[in-house]
CSV table of C-alpha atoms in Angstrom, one decimal:
chain,number,residue,atom,x,y,z
R,1,MET,CA,-0.4,0.5,-0.3
R,2,SER,CA,1.1,3.2,-0.9
R,3,ARG,CA,1.8,6.3,1.8
R,4,PRO,CA,-0.7,9.3,1.3
R,5,GLY,CA,0.7,11.6,-1.0
R,6,ARG,CA,3.3,8.3,-3.5
R,7,VAL,CA,2.0,7.1,-6.4
R,8,ASP,CA,3.0,3.6,-7.3
R,9,ALA,CA,5.6,3.8,-9.8
R,10,ALA,CA,4.5,0.9,-11.7
R,11,GLN,CA,0.7,2.3,-11.8
R,12,ARG,CA,2.0,6.2,-13.4
R,13,LEU,CA,4.7,4.6,-15.4
R,14,GLY,CA,3.6,0.5,-16.2
R,15,ARG,CA,6.5,-1.0,-17.0
R,16,HIS,CA,9.7,0.0,-18.2
R,17,PRO,CA,10.5,-1.5,-21.5
R,18,LYS,CA,13.6,-3.9,-22.2
R,19,ALA,CA,16.2,-1.7,-23.6
R,20,ASP,CA,17.2,-2.0,-27.6
R,21,ASN,CA,20.1,-0.5,-27.5
R,22,ARG,CA,19.0,2.7,-30.1
R,23,GLY,CA,17.9,4.9,-27.8
R,24,ARG,CA,14.3,5.0,-28.8
R,25,ASP,CA,12.4,6.9,-26.3
R,26,PRO,CA,9.1,4.5,-25.6
R,27,GLY,CA,7.2,7.4,-24.3
R,28,GLY,CA,5.0,8.0,-22.2
R,29,THR,CA,6.9,10.0,-19.7
R,30,MET,CA,5.1,11.9,-17.4
R,31,ALA,CA,8.4,14.7,-16.6
R,32,LYS,CA,6.9,18.3,-18.1
R,33,LYS,CA,9.8,20.7,-19.9
R,34,ILE,CA,9.9,23.8,-18.5
R,35,ASP,CA,11.5,27.2,-18.4
R,36,LEU,CA,14.3,27.7,-15.5
R,37,ALA,CA,16.3,30.9,-14.5
R,38,VAL,CA,20.4,30.5,-14.1
R,39,GLY,CA,21.1,34.2,-13.2
R,40,PRO,CA,20.1,36.0,-16.4
R,41,VAL,CA,20.9,33.4,-18.6
R,42,ARG,CA,17.5,31.2,-19.2
R,43,THR,CA,17.7,27.0,-19.9
R,44,LYS,CA,15.5,24.3,-19.9
R,45,ALA,CA,14.2,21.4,-17.3
R,46,LEU,CA,12.2,18.7,-17.2
R,47,VAL,CA,10.4,18.3,-13.4
R,48,ALA,CA,7.8,16.0,-12.1
R,49,MET,CA,5.8,16.3,-9.0
R,50,PRO,CA,4.3,13.4,-6.7
R,51,GLY,CA,0.5,13.3,-6.4
R,52,GLY,CA,-0.6,15.0,-2.8
R,53,ASP,CA,-0.1,17.9,-1.0
R,54,GLY,CA,3.2,17.5,0.5
R,55,PRO,CA,5.6,18.5,1.6
R,56,PHE,CA,8.1,16.8,-0.3
R,57,PRO,CA,11.5,16.1,-0.5
R,58,GLY,CA,13.3,17.3,-3.6
R,59,ILE,CA,16.0,16.1,-5.6
R,60,VAL,CA,17.8,17.7,-8.7
R,61,VAL,CA,19.0,15.2,-11.4
R,62,THR,CA,22.2,16.2,-13.1
R,63,TYR,CA,22.2,14.0,-16.5
R,64,HIS,CA,25.0,12.1,-18.5
R,65,ARG,CA,26.1,13.3,-21.6
R,66,GLU,CA,23.8,13.3,-23.6
R,67,GLY,CA,21.4,15.2,-22.0
R,68,LEU,CA,17.9,15.5,-21.5
R,69,ASP,CA,17.3,11.9,-23.1
R,70,ALA,CA,14.2,9.4,-22.2
R,71,PHE,CA,16.8,8.4,-19.6
R,72,THR,CA,17.1,11.4,-17.9
R,73,ALA,CA,13.0,11.9,-18.3
R,74,TRP,CA,12.6,8.1,-16.7
R,75,LYS,CA,14.9,9.3,-13.2
R,76,VAL,CA,12.9,12.5,-13.0
R,77,ASP,CA,9.5,10.7,-13.3
R,78,HIS,CA,10.6,7.0,-10.8
R,79,LEU,CA,11.8,9.9,-8.2
R,80,ALA,CA,8.6,11.9,-8.6
R,81,ALA,CA,7.0,8.4,-8.4
R,82,ALA,CA,8.8,7.3,-5.2
R,83,GLY,CA,7.8,10.4,-3.5
R,84,PHE,CA,10.1,12.9,-4.8
R,85,ALA,CA,10.0,16.5,-6.0
R,86,ALA,CA,12.4,16.0,-9.2
R,87,ILE,CA,14.3,18.3,-11.2
R,88,ALA,CA,17.2,17.9,-13.8
R,89,PRO,CA,18.4,21.7,-15.3
R,90,ASP,CA,20.0,21.3,-18.7
R,91,HIS,CA,23.6,22.3,-18.6
R,92,TYR,CA,24.0,22.5,-22.7
R,93,HIS,CA,22.7,26.1,-22.9
R,94,VAL,CA,26.2,26.8,-22.5
R,95,LEU,CA,27.0,25.3,-26.2
R,96,PRO,CA,26.7,27.2,-29.5
R,97,GLN,CA,23.6,26.4,-31.8
R,98,GLY,CA,24.4,23.4,-33.9
R,99,THR,CA,27.4,22.0,-31.6
R,100,GLY,CA,26.6,18.6,-30.6
R,101,PHE,CA,27.2,16.9,-27.1
R,102,LYS,CA,30.7,15.6,-28.2
R,103,GLU,CA,32.1,18.8,-27.7
R,104,ARG,CA,30.5,19.4,-24.6
R,105,ASN,CA,33.5,20.2,-22.6
R,106,LYS,CA,35.1,23.0,-24.4
R,107,TYR,CA,32.0,25.3,-23.3
R,108,LEU,CA,30.9,23.6,-19.9
R,109,THR,CA,32.6,24.4,-16.6
R,110,ASP,CA,31.9,23.3,-13.1
R,111,GLU,CA,30.9,27.1,-12.0
R,112,GLN,CA,28.3,26.9,-14.2
R,113,MET,CA,27.5,23.3,-13.7
R,114,ALA,CA,27.0,24.5,-10.0
R,115,LEU,CA,25.2,27.4,-10.6
R,116,ASP,CA,22.5,25.4,-12.6
R,117,LEU,CA,21.8,23.2,-9.9
R,118,GLU,CA,21.8,25.6,-7.9
R,119,ALA,CA,18.8,26.9,-10.0
R,120,GLY,CA,17.1,23.7,-10.3
R,121,ALA,CA,17.4,23.5,-5.9
R,122,ALA,CA,15.7,27.0,-6.3
R,123,TRP,CA,13.0,26.6,-8.4
R,124,LEU,CA,11.9,23.6,-6.0
R,125,ALA,CA,12.5,25.0,-3.0
R,126,ALA,CA,10.2,27.3,-4.4
R,127,GLN,CA,7.3,25.4,-4.8
R,128,GLY,CA,4.2,24.5,-2.2
R,129,GLY,CA,4.5,21.5,-0.9
R,130,VAL,CA,8.6,20.5,-1.3
R,131,ASN,CA,10.3,20.6,2.0
R,132,GLU,CA,13.6,23.1,0.8
R,133,ARG,CA,15.5,21.8,4.0
R,134,ARG,CA,15.4,18.1,2.3
R,135,LEU,CA,16.9,18.8,-0.8
R,136,ALA,CA,19.8,15.8,-3.0
R,137,VAL,CA,21.7,15.9,-5.6
R,138,LEU,CA,22.4,12.9,-7.7
R,139,GLY,CA,23.6,11.5,-11.5
R,140,PRO,CA,25.0,9.1,-13.6
R,141,CYS,CA,27.9,9.4,-15.6
R,142,MET,CA,28.9,12.4,-16.5
R,143,GLY,CA,26.1,13.3,-13.9
R,144,GLY,CA,27.9,11.2,-11.4
R,145,ARG,CA,30.5,13.6,-11.3
R,146,THR,CA,28.8,17.0,-11.4
R,147,ALA,CA,26.9,15.5,-8.3
R,148,LEU,CA,29.7,16.0,-7.0
R,149,VAL,CA,30.9,19.3,-7.5
R,150,ALA,CA,27.5,20.6,-7.3
R,151,LEU,CA,28.1,18.7,-3.4
R,152,GLU,CA,31.2,20.9,-2.9
R,153,CYS,CA,30.7,24.2,-4.3
R,154,ASN,CA,27.3,24.4,-2.7
R,155,PRO,CA,27.6,22.0,0.4
R,156,GLU,CA,24.8,24.8,2.3
R,157,ILE,CA,22.3,23.6,-0.5
R,158,TRP,CA,22.2,19.2,0.0
R,159,THR,CA,21.3,16.7,2.7
R,160,CYS,CA,22.5,14.3,0.6
R,161,GLY,CA,23.9,13.0,-2.8
R,162,CYS,CA,23.8,9.4,-5.0
R,163,VAL,CA,26.6,9.3,-7.5
R,164,TRP,CA,26.8,6.5,-10.5
R,165,TYR,CA,29.9,6.0,-11.9
R,166,GLY,CA,31.1,9.7,-12.3
R,167,GLY,CA,34.9,9.7,-13.9
R,168,GLU,CA,37.6,12.9,-13.9
R,169,VAL,CA,36.6,13.5,-10.2
R,170,PHE,CA,39.7,14.4,-9.6
R,171,GLU,CA,40.6,17.2,-11.5
R,172,PRO,CA,38.2,20.5,-12.5
R,173,LEU,CA,36.3,21.3,-15.4
R,174,GLY,CA,37.0,24.5,-17.1
R,175,GLY,CA,36.5,28.2,-15.4
R,176,GLN,CA,39.1,28.8,-12.9
R,177,LEU,CA,36.6,26.3,-9.5
R,178,ALA,CA,39.5,26.9,-6.5
R,179,PRO,CA,40.7,25.7,-4.9
R,180,PRO,CA,42.1,23.1,-7.5
R,181,GLY,CA,42.8,19.4,-5.4
R,182,ALA,CA,40.9,17.1,-5.1
R,183,LYS,CA,41.3,16.7,-2.1
R,184,GLU,CA,41.3,20.2,-1.2
R,185,ARG,CA,37.8,20.1,-3.1
R,186,LEU,CA,36.1,17.3,-1.4
R,187,GLU,CA,37.6,18.8,2.0
R,188,LYS,CA,34.1,21.0,1.0
R,189,ILE,CA,31.4,17.9,0.8
R,190,ALA,CA,29.6,18.4,4.4
R,191,CYS,CA,26.6,15.4,3.6
R,192,PRO,CA,26.5,12.0,3.4
R,193,ILE,CA,27.2,10.2,-0.6
R,194,ALA,CA,25.9,7.1,-1.5
R,195,GLY,CA,28.1,5.7,-4.6
R,196,PHE,CA,27.4,3.4,-6.8
R,197,PHE,CA,30.3,1.7,-9.4
R,198,GLY,CA,31.0,-1.2,-11.4
R,199,SER,CA,34.3,-3.0,-11.4
R,200,ARG,CA,34.0,-3.7,-15.1
R,201,ASP,CA,34.1,0.4,-16.2
R,202,SER,CA,37.1,2.1,-17.4
R,203,HIS,CA,35.8,5.3,-16.7
R,204,PRO,CA,36.2,5.4,-13.4
R,205,THR,CA,38.5,2.3,-13.2
R,206,PRO,CA,38.5,0.7,-10.2
R,207,GLN,CA,41.5,2.2,-9.2
R,208,GLU,CA,40.0,5.5,-9.7
R,209,VAL,CA,36.9,4.5,-7.3
R,210,ASP,CA,39.9,3.0,-4.6
R,211,ARG,CA,41.2,6.4,-4.4
R,212,LEU,CA,38.1,8.5,-4.3
R,213,ASP,CA,37.2,6.1,-1.8
R,214,GLY,CA,40.9,7.2,0.4
R,215,LEU,CA,40.2,10.5,0.3
R,216,LEU,CA,37.1,10.6,1.3
R,217,ALA,CA,37.8,8.2,4.4
R,218,ALA,CA,40.9,10.2,5.3
R,219,LEU,CA,38.5,13.3,5.3
R,220,GLY,CA,36.5,11.5,7.4
R,221,LYS,CA,33.4,11.9,5.1
R,222,GLU,CA,30.3,10.0,5.4
R,223,TYR,CA,29.4,8.1,2.6
R,224,ILE,CA,28.6,4.4,1.4
R,225,PHE,CA,30.3,2.9,-1.9
R,226,HIS,CA,28.2,0.2,-3.7
R,227,ARG,CA,30.3,-1.9,-6.3
R,228,TYR,CA,29.1,-4.3,-8.8
R,229,ALA,CA,31.2,-7.0,-9.7
R,230,GLU,CA,30.1,-7.8,-13.4
R,231,ALA,CA,29.0,-4.8,-14.2
R,232,GLY,CA,30.6,-1.7,-16.6
R,233,HIS,CA,30.1,1.9,-17.7
R,234,GLY,CA,26.3,2.7,-17.8
R,235,PHE,CA,25.0,0.1,-16.1
R,236,LEU,CA,21.8,1.3,-14.9
R,237,ASN,CA,21.0,3.5,-18.1
R,238,PRO,CA,18.8,1.0,-19.8
R,239,TRP,CA,19.3,2.4,-23.3
R,240,HIS,CA,23.0,1.8,-22.8
R,241,PRO,CA,25.2,-1.7,-24.5
R,242,ARG,CA,26.1,-2.0,-21.3
R,243,TYR,CA,23.2,-1.9,-19.4
R,244,ASP,CA,22.9,-4.5,-16.3
R,245,ARG,CA,19.5,-5.1,-15.3
R,246,ALA,CA,20.9,-6.6,-11.9
R,247,ALA,CA,22.4,-4.2,-10.9
R,248,ALA,CA,20.7,-1.5,-12.1
R,249,LYS,CA,17.7,-2.5,-10.2
R,250,GLN,CA,19.8,-3.4,-7.1
R,251,SER,CA,21.7,0.3,-7.2
R,252,TRP,CA,18.3,2.0,-8.3
R,253,ALA,CA,16.2,0.1,-4.7
R,254,LYS,CA,19.3,0.9,-2.3
R,255,ALA,CA,19.6,4.7,-3.2
R,256,LEU,CA,15.7,5.1,-3.0
R,257,GLU,CA,16.7,3.8,0.3
R,258,PHE,CA,19.4,5.7,1.1
R,259,LEU,CA,17.2,9.1,0.0
R,260,HIS,CA,14.2,7.8,2.1
R,261,ALA,CA,16.3,7.5,4.9
R,262,ARG,CA,17.9,11.1,4.8
R,263,LEU,CA,15.1,13.2,3.6
R,264,ASP,CA,12.2,11.7,4.7
R,265,GLY,CA,13.3,8.7,7.6
R,266,ALA,CA,10.6,6.5,5.7
R,267,ALA,CA,11.0,3.2,4.2
R,268,PRO,CA,10.9,3.6,1.0
R,269,ILE,CA,7.7,2.6,-2.2
R,270,LEU,CA,10.4,1.0,-4.6
R,271,GLY,CA,7.7,0.6,-7.2
R,272,GLU,CA,8.8,-1.2,-10.5
R,273,GLN,CA,12.8,-0.9,-10.9
R,274,PRO,CA,15.0,-0.7,-14.0
């Protein structure tokens, strides 16, 4: 039985289609696209709200390299179905028109992406029925890295964060993010983190995950890492060639349990898993 204000994921979304590895969007998303102000500029964002009156905790989703695609909409949908107000800002507003995501690193900076996520958090906080004191950030792949950036740049905003297989976490991206050292940046994190990694991933490698693990431990941070021995990069994404249903299902369930425990203290309504 679902709690008041939550709608079971299977009721709202139906069974998730099996991956066909062609990036095909099956349709049926509950997320809607809005305009989002990021300082003086505007970008797009996908948002979805749970049923009921709240107050709901909020989650800002930072996406993988393909941007506001079906996988990103899927995460926003399923978070809302699990009882979270969710928003995924578009970081690619900084790309010149006609520029593809493969050229993104020429234009993206950690500072700008942190501002995008801060704007997403502010949008959630301004909505009736959202608990502005219970906000989390999460992301896979590029978004896993960006979630860590958000936790480093704006630690006062976040109650917790979830990271799936984020690579290149030890060096800043563009701009003049200070301080530049990995240890100094990680030192700013002020909330618990849950991390999910595949041991067959090459980006990040298990050795890079070990390094991140060691730095967080040395800094006395509160975190938990889950590793999946048979999983490679992209294992959460049903549209990815290396999608791993077992690792996806387990990690998503653990993430929802972590998020509910940190954000509302309730047992999770898991609904349909990836």
